[in-house]
Coordinates of C-alpha atoms in Angstrom, one line a residue:
M1 CA 12.4 4.4 -10.0
Q2 CA 14.1 3.6 -13.4
R3 CA 10.8 2.7 -15.0
L4 CA 9.2 6.0 -13.7
I5 CA 12.1 8.0 -15.1
A6 CA 11.6 6.3 -18.5
G7 CA 7.9 7.1 -18.3
A8 CA 8.5 10.7 -17.4
T9 CA 11.1 11.3 -20.1
G10 CA 9.4 9.3 -22.9
A11 CA 12.2 6.9 -23.1
P12 CA 11.2 3.5 -24.7
Y13 CA 13.0 1.5 -22.0
A14 CA 15.1 1.8 -18.9
A15 CA 18.3 -0.3 -18.9
T16 CA 19.3 -2.0 -15.6
G17 CA 21.9 -4.4 -14.6
S18 CA 20.6 -5.0 -11.0
L19 CA 17.7 -7.4 -11.7
A20 CA 19.3 -10.3 -13.5
G21 CA 19.2 -13.5 -11.4
T22 CA 16.8 -12.1 -8.7
D23 CA 13.3 -13.0 -7.9
L24 CA 12.2 -9.5 -8.9
A25 CA 12.9 -10.4 -12.6
E26 CA 10.6 -13.5 -12.5
D27 CA 7.2 -13.7 -14.2
K28 CA 7.4 -10.3 -15.9
P29 CA 7.4 -11.2 -19.6
D30 CA 5.7 -7.9 -20.6
T31 CA 7.8 -5.7 -18.4
L32 CA 11.4 -7.0 -18.4
F33 CA 13.4 -8.1 -21.4
R34 CA 16.8 -9.7 -21.4
V35 CA 18.7 -8.7 -24.6
P36 CA 22.4 -8.9 -25.8
D37 CA 24.6 -6.1 -24.5
P38 CA 25.4 -3.9 -27.6
A39 CA 28.9 -3.3 -26.2
D40 CA 29.6 -7.0 -25.3
P41 CA 27.5 -9.6 -27.3
R42 CA 28.6 -12.3 -24.8
A43 CA 26.7 -10.4 -22.0
E44 CA 23.1 -9.4 -21.6
V45 CA 21.3 -6.4 -20.1
T46 CA 17.8 -6.0 -18.8
L47 CA 15.4 -3.5 -20.4
A48 CA 12.4 -2.4 -18.3
A49 CA 9.3 -1.0 -19.9
P50 CA 8.4 2.5 -18.8
L51 CA 5.9 2.9 -16.0
R52 CA 3.1 5.4 -16.4
P53 CA 0.5 5.4 -13.6
D54 CA -2.9 7.0 -14.2
V55 CA -2.6 9.3 -11.3
T56 CA 0.3 10.0 -8.8
L57 CA -0.3 10.9 -5.2
I58 CA 2.2 13.3 -3.7
H59 CA 2.6 15.1 -0.4
A60 CA 4.7 18.3 -0.7
V61 CA 5.8 21.0 1.7
A62 CA 3.8 23.9 0.2
A63 CA 1.8 25.0 -2.8
D64 CA -0.1 28.0 -4.0
E65 CA -3.7 28.0 -5.1
D66 CA -2.7 27.2 -8.6
G67 CA -1.3 23.9 -7.5
N68 CA 2.4 24.6 -8.0
L69 CA 4.2 22.2 -5.6
A70 CA 7.3 23.0 -3.6
L71 CA 9.4 20.1 -2.3
V72 CA 12.6 19.7 -0.3
P73 CA 15.1 16.7 -0.7
P74 CA 15.1 13.8 -0.2
L75 CA 12.6 13.7 -3.1
G76 CA 12.4 9.9 -3.7
E77 CA 10.4 9.0 -6.8
G78 CA 7.9 11.8 -6.3
A79 CA 8.8 14.2 -9.1
W80 CA 9.5 11.4 -11.6
A81 CA 6.1 9.8 -10.8
A82 CA 4.4 13.2 -11.2
Y83 CA 5.7 13.6 -14.7
A84 CA 5.1 10.0 -15.6
A85 CA 1.4 10.0 -14.6
K86 CA -1.0 9.9 -17.6
R87 CA -3.7 12.1 -16.1
G88 CA -1.7 14.1 -13.5
V89 CA -1.2 14.5 -9.7
V90 CA -3.5 14.6 -6.7
A91 CA -1.5 16.5 -4.0
S92 CA -1.6 17.3 -0.3
V93 CA 0.6 19.8 1.3
E94 CA 1.6 21.1 4.7
R95 CA 0.6 24.6 3.8
I96 CA -1.2 26.4 1.0
V97 CA 0.4 29.8 0.5
S98 CA -0.2 32.8 -1.7
R99 CA 1.3 33.2 -5.1
E100 CA 3.6 35.9 -3.7
E101 CA 4.9 33.6 -1.0
L102 CA 5.5 30.8 -3.4
R103 CA 7.3 33.1 -5.8
A104 CA 9.9 33.8 -3.1
I105 CA 10.7 30.1 -3.1
A106 CA 10.3 29.4 -6.8
D107 CA 13.6 27.4 -6.9
R108 CA 11.8 24.7 -4.8
V109 CA 8.9 24.3 -7.2
L110 CA 9.4 21.0 -8.9
I111 CA 5.9 20.2 -10.0
P112 CA 3.9 22.9 -11.9
G113 CA 0.2 23.4 -11.3
T114 CA -0.5 22.3 -14.9
R115 CA 0.2 18.7 -13.6
V116 CA -2.0 18.9 -10.6
L117 CA -5.6 17.7 -10.7
G118 CA -6.5 18.3 -7.0
L119 CA -4.9 19.9 -4.0
C120 CA -5.7 19.9 -0.2
E121 CA -3.9 21.2 2.9
A122 CA -3.0 18.4 5.3
P123 CA -0.5 19.1 8.1
M124 CA 1.6 16.1 9.0
G125 CA 0.3 14.5 5.8
A126 CA 3.4 12.4 5.3
H127 CA 3.1 10.7 8.7
P128 CA 4.3 8.1 9.7
Q129 CA 7.2 9.0 7.3
A130 CA 9.4 12.0 7.8
L131 CA 9.2 15.2 6.0
R132 CA 12.2 17.5 5.7
T133 CA 11.3 21.1 5.1
G134 CA 14.3 23.2 6.1
G135 CA 11.8 25.8 7.3
L136 CA 10.5 26.3 3.8
A137 CA 7.3 28.5 3.8
G138 CA 7.5 28.5 7.6
V139 CA 6.7 24.8 7.8
T140 CA 8.3 22.8 10.6
G141 CA 9.5 19.3 9.4
Y142 CA 9.1 16.1 11.3
R143 CA 10.9 12.8 11.9
D144 CA 9.9 9.2 11.0
D145 CA 7.5 7.8 13.6
Y146 CA 9.2 4.4 14.1
A147 CA 6.9 3.5 17.0
F148 CA 3.9 4.0 14.7
L149 CA 5.5 1.8 12.0
E150 CA 6.1 -0.9 14.5
E151 CA 2.5 -0.8 15.6
I152 CA 1.5 -1.4 11.9
V153 CA 3.9 -4.3 11.6
D154 CA 2.7 -5.9 14.9
S155 CA -0.9 -5.5 13.8
C156 CA -0.3 -7.1 10.4
H157 CA 1.3 -10.1 12.1
G158 CA -1.5 -10.3 14.7
P159 CA -4.7 -12.5 14.6
E160 CA -6.7 -9.9 12.6
R161 CA -3.9 -9.3 10.0
G162 CA -4.1 -5.5 10.3
R163 CA -7.8 -5.1 10.3
D164 CA -7.8 -3.8 13.8
W165 CA -5.3 -1.2 12.9
Y166 CA -7.4 -0.2 9.9
R167 CA -10.5 0.2 12.0
T168 CA -8.6 2.4 14.5
W169 CA -6.5 4.6 12.3
V170 CA -8.5 4.8 9.0
E171 CA -12.2 4.1 9.7
G172 CA -12.2 5.3 13.3
T173 CA -10.7 8.7 12.8
G174 CA -13.3 10.0 10.4
S175 CA -11.1 12.7 8.9
H176 CA -7.5 14.0 8.8
E177 CA -8.3 16.2 11.7
G178 CA -9.5 13.1 13.6
Y179 CA -6.3 11.3 12.7
L180 CA -4.2 14.1 14.2
N181 CA -6.3 14.3 17.3
R182 CA -5.8 10.6 17.8
L183 CA -2.0 11.0 17.5
G184 CA -2.2 13.8 20.1
C185 CA -0.3 17.0 20.5
V186 CA 2.4 15.4 22.7
R187 CA 3.3 12.8 20.1
L188 CA 3.3 15.4 17.3
A189 CA 5.5 17.7 19.2
E190 CA 8.0 14.9 19.9
L191 CA 8.2 14.2 16.1
A192 CA 8.8 17.9 15.2
E193 CA 12.2 18.7 13.8
P194 CA 14.3 21.3 15.8
A195 CA 14.1 24.8 14.3
E196 CA 16.5 25.5 11.5
P197 CA 17.9 28.9 10.4
A198 CA 15.7 30.3 7.7
A199 CA 17.6 30.5 4.4
T200 CA 17.3 33.3 1.8
A201 CA 15.5 32.9 -1.5
T202 CA 18.7 33.3 -3.4
G203 CA 19.2 29.5 -3.8
T204 CA 21.6 29.1 -0.9
G205 CA 19.2 26.9 1.0
P206 CA 15.8 25.3 1.1
G207 CA 14.0 28.0 3.2
T208 CA 13.3 31.6 2.8
G209 CA 13.6 34.6 5.2
A210 CA 10.1 35.7 4.2
H211 CA 8.4 33.6 6.9
P212 CA 9.3 34.7 10.5
R213 CA 9.3 32.0 13.2
G214 CA 7.7 32.1 16.6
P215 CA 9.6 32.9 19.8
E216 CA 9.9 29.2 20.7
Q217 CA 11.6 28.5 17.4
R218 CA 13.8 31.6 17.5
A219 CA 15.0 30.5 21.0
G220 CA 15.9 27.1 19.5
R221 CA 12.9 25.2 21.0
T222 CA 10.3 23.4 19.1
A223 CA 6.8 24.6 19.6
P224 CA 3.9 22.1 19.8
V225 CA 2.4 21.2 16.4
P226 CA -1.2 22.6 16.3
V227 CA -4.0 20.4 15.3
P228 CA -5.7 22.2 12.3
A229 CA -9.3 23.4 12.5
P230 CA -11.9 21.7 10.3
R231 CA -11.9 22.9 6.7
A232 CA -14.9 22.7 4.5
P233 CA -14.2 21.1 1.1
L234 CA -14.4 23.3 -1.9
G235 CA -15.3 22.1 -5.4
H236 CA -13.6 24.6 -7.7
Q237 CA -10.4 26.5 -8.1
V238 CA -12.2 29.8 -7.9
A239 CA -13.7 28.9 -4.6
A240 CA -10.3 27.9 -3.3
R241 CA -8.8 31.2 -4.2
A242 CA -11.6 33.1 -2.5
A243 CA -11.1 31.1 0.7
G244 CA -7.3 31.5 0.7
R245 CA -5.7 28.5 2.3
A246 CA -8.9 26.8 3.3
G247 CA -10.4 23.7 1.7
T248 CA -9.7 21.4 -1.1
A249 CA -9.1 22.8 -4.6
L250 CA -10.1 20.5 -7.5
L251 CA -8.2 22.0 -10.4
E252 CA -9.7 21.6 -13.8
R253 CA -7.3 19.7 -16.1
P254 CA -7.6 17.6 -19.3
A255 CA -8.9 14.0 -18.6
E256 CA -5.6 12.5 -19.8
L257 CA -2.3 14.0 -21.0
P258 CA -0.9 12.6 -24.2
A259 CA 1.3 9.5 -23.8
P260 CA 4.7 9.2 -25.3
A261 CA 5.0 7.2 -28.4
A262 CA 4.7 3.4 -27.9
P263 CA 8.1 1.8 -27.3
P264 CA 9.6 -0.3 -30.1
P265 CA 10.2 -4.0 -29.7
P266 CA 13.4 -4.5 -27.6
P267 CA 16.5 -5.2 -29.7
G268 CA 17.2 -8.9 -30.2
R269 CA 13.5 -9.9 -30.1
N270 CA 11.0 -10.4 -32.8
A271 CA 8.3 -7.7 -33.2

């Protein structure tokens, strides 16, 4: 996280005191540097070189057709990784909304469309991890699928070292729709978060009152999560706009964004 923050902000290094003496600090001569502490010459601090991935993959709650991404905490390293990426972001979202709908929740837009290279709609796209939504853009959140995670661990420790799991859940599903079909409506409904009161767009909460909920949610019950219909891929932003929420938008962006200036040699070391 600290290296991503340094990469996102253009800082030459990230300072940390948590790596000294651990295995994580070993064999990283080009990444971690032990230098004298400026405030206490008898002590040392660790400087970590900034991390700038080529492309960052992010799953958000919602986006408009311009690629502006709305997220709800906990955010993890997502926003920092998006700004640290050299080329930009490839994003999936639970729901693609209109510009007007996103404008109503503008306080939740953390990553602008200018950073987004490609966008697709993928319900349950964070699975098997949880996604908290607070009802943002009318999207129901879901819990961590611990049973699924245990299946992955068991497979990786099995005789095929995870290859059987890969065949079943990656190669065997054929598409995101096939993945959701294999999970099944019952499992998806069990993972769905209970309905939350919709918040206003005044910044008092993560949701907005602009997206009415169904009768099951208004009654405090969780409706089954529908499996999405197949969507044809679209190759250009204009086509994505014409199709509304359908398809994949490949947003035209520069091949690579300018990198921050190269960091200077760490203090206490020869250039």
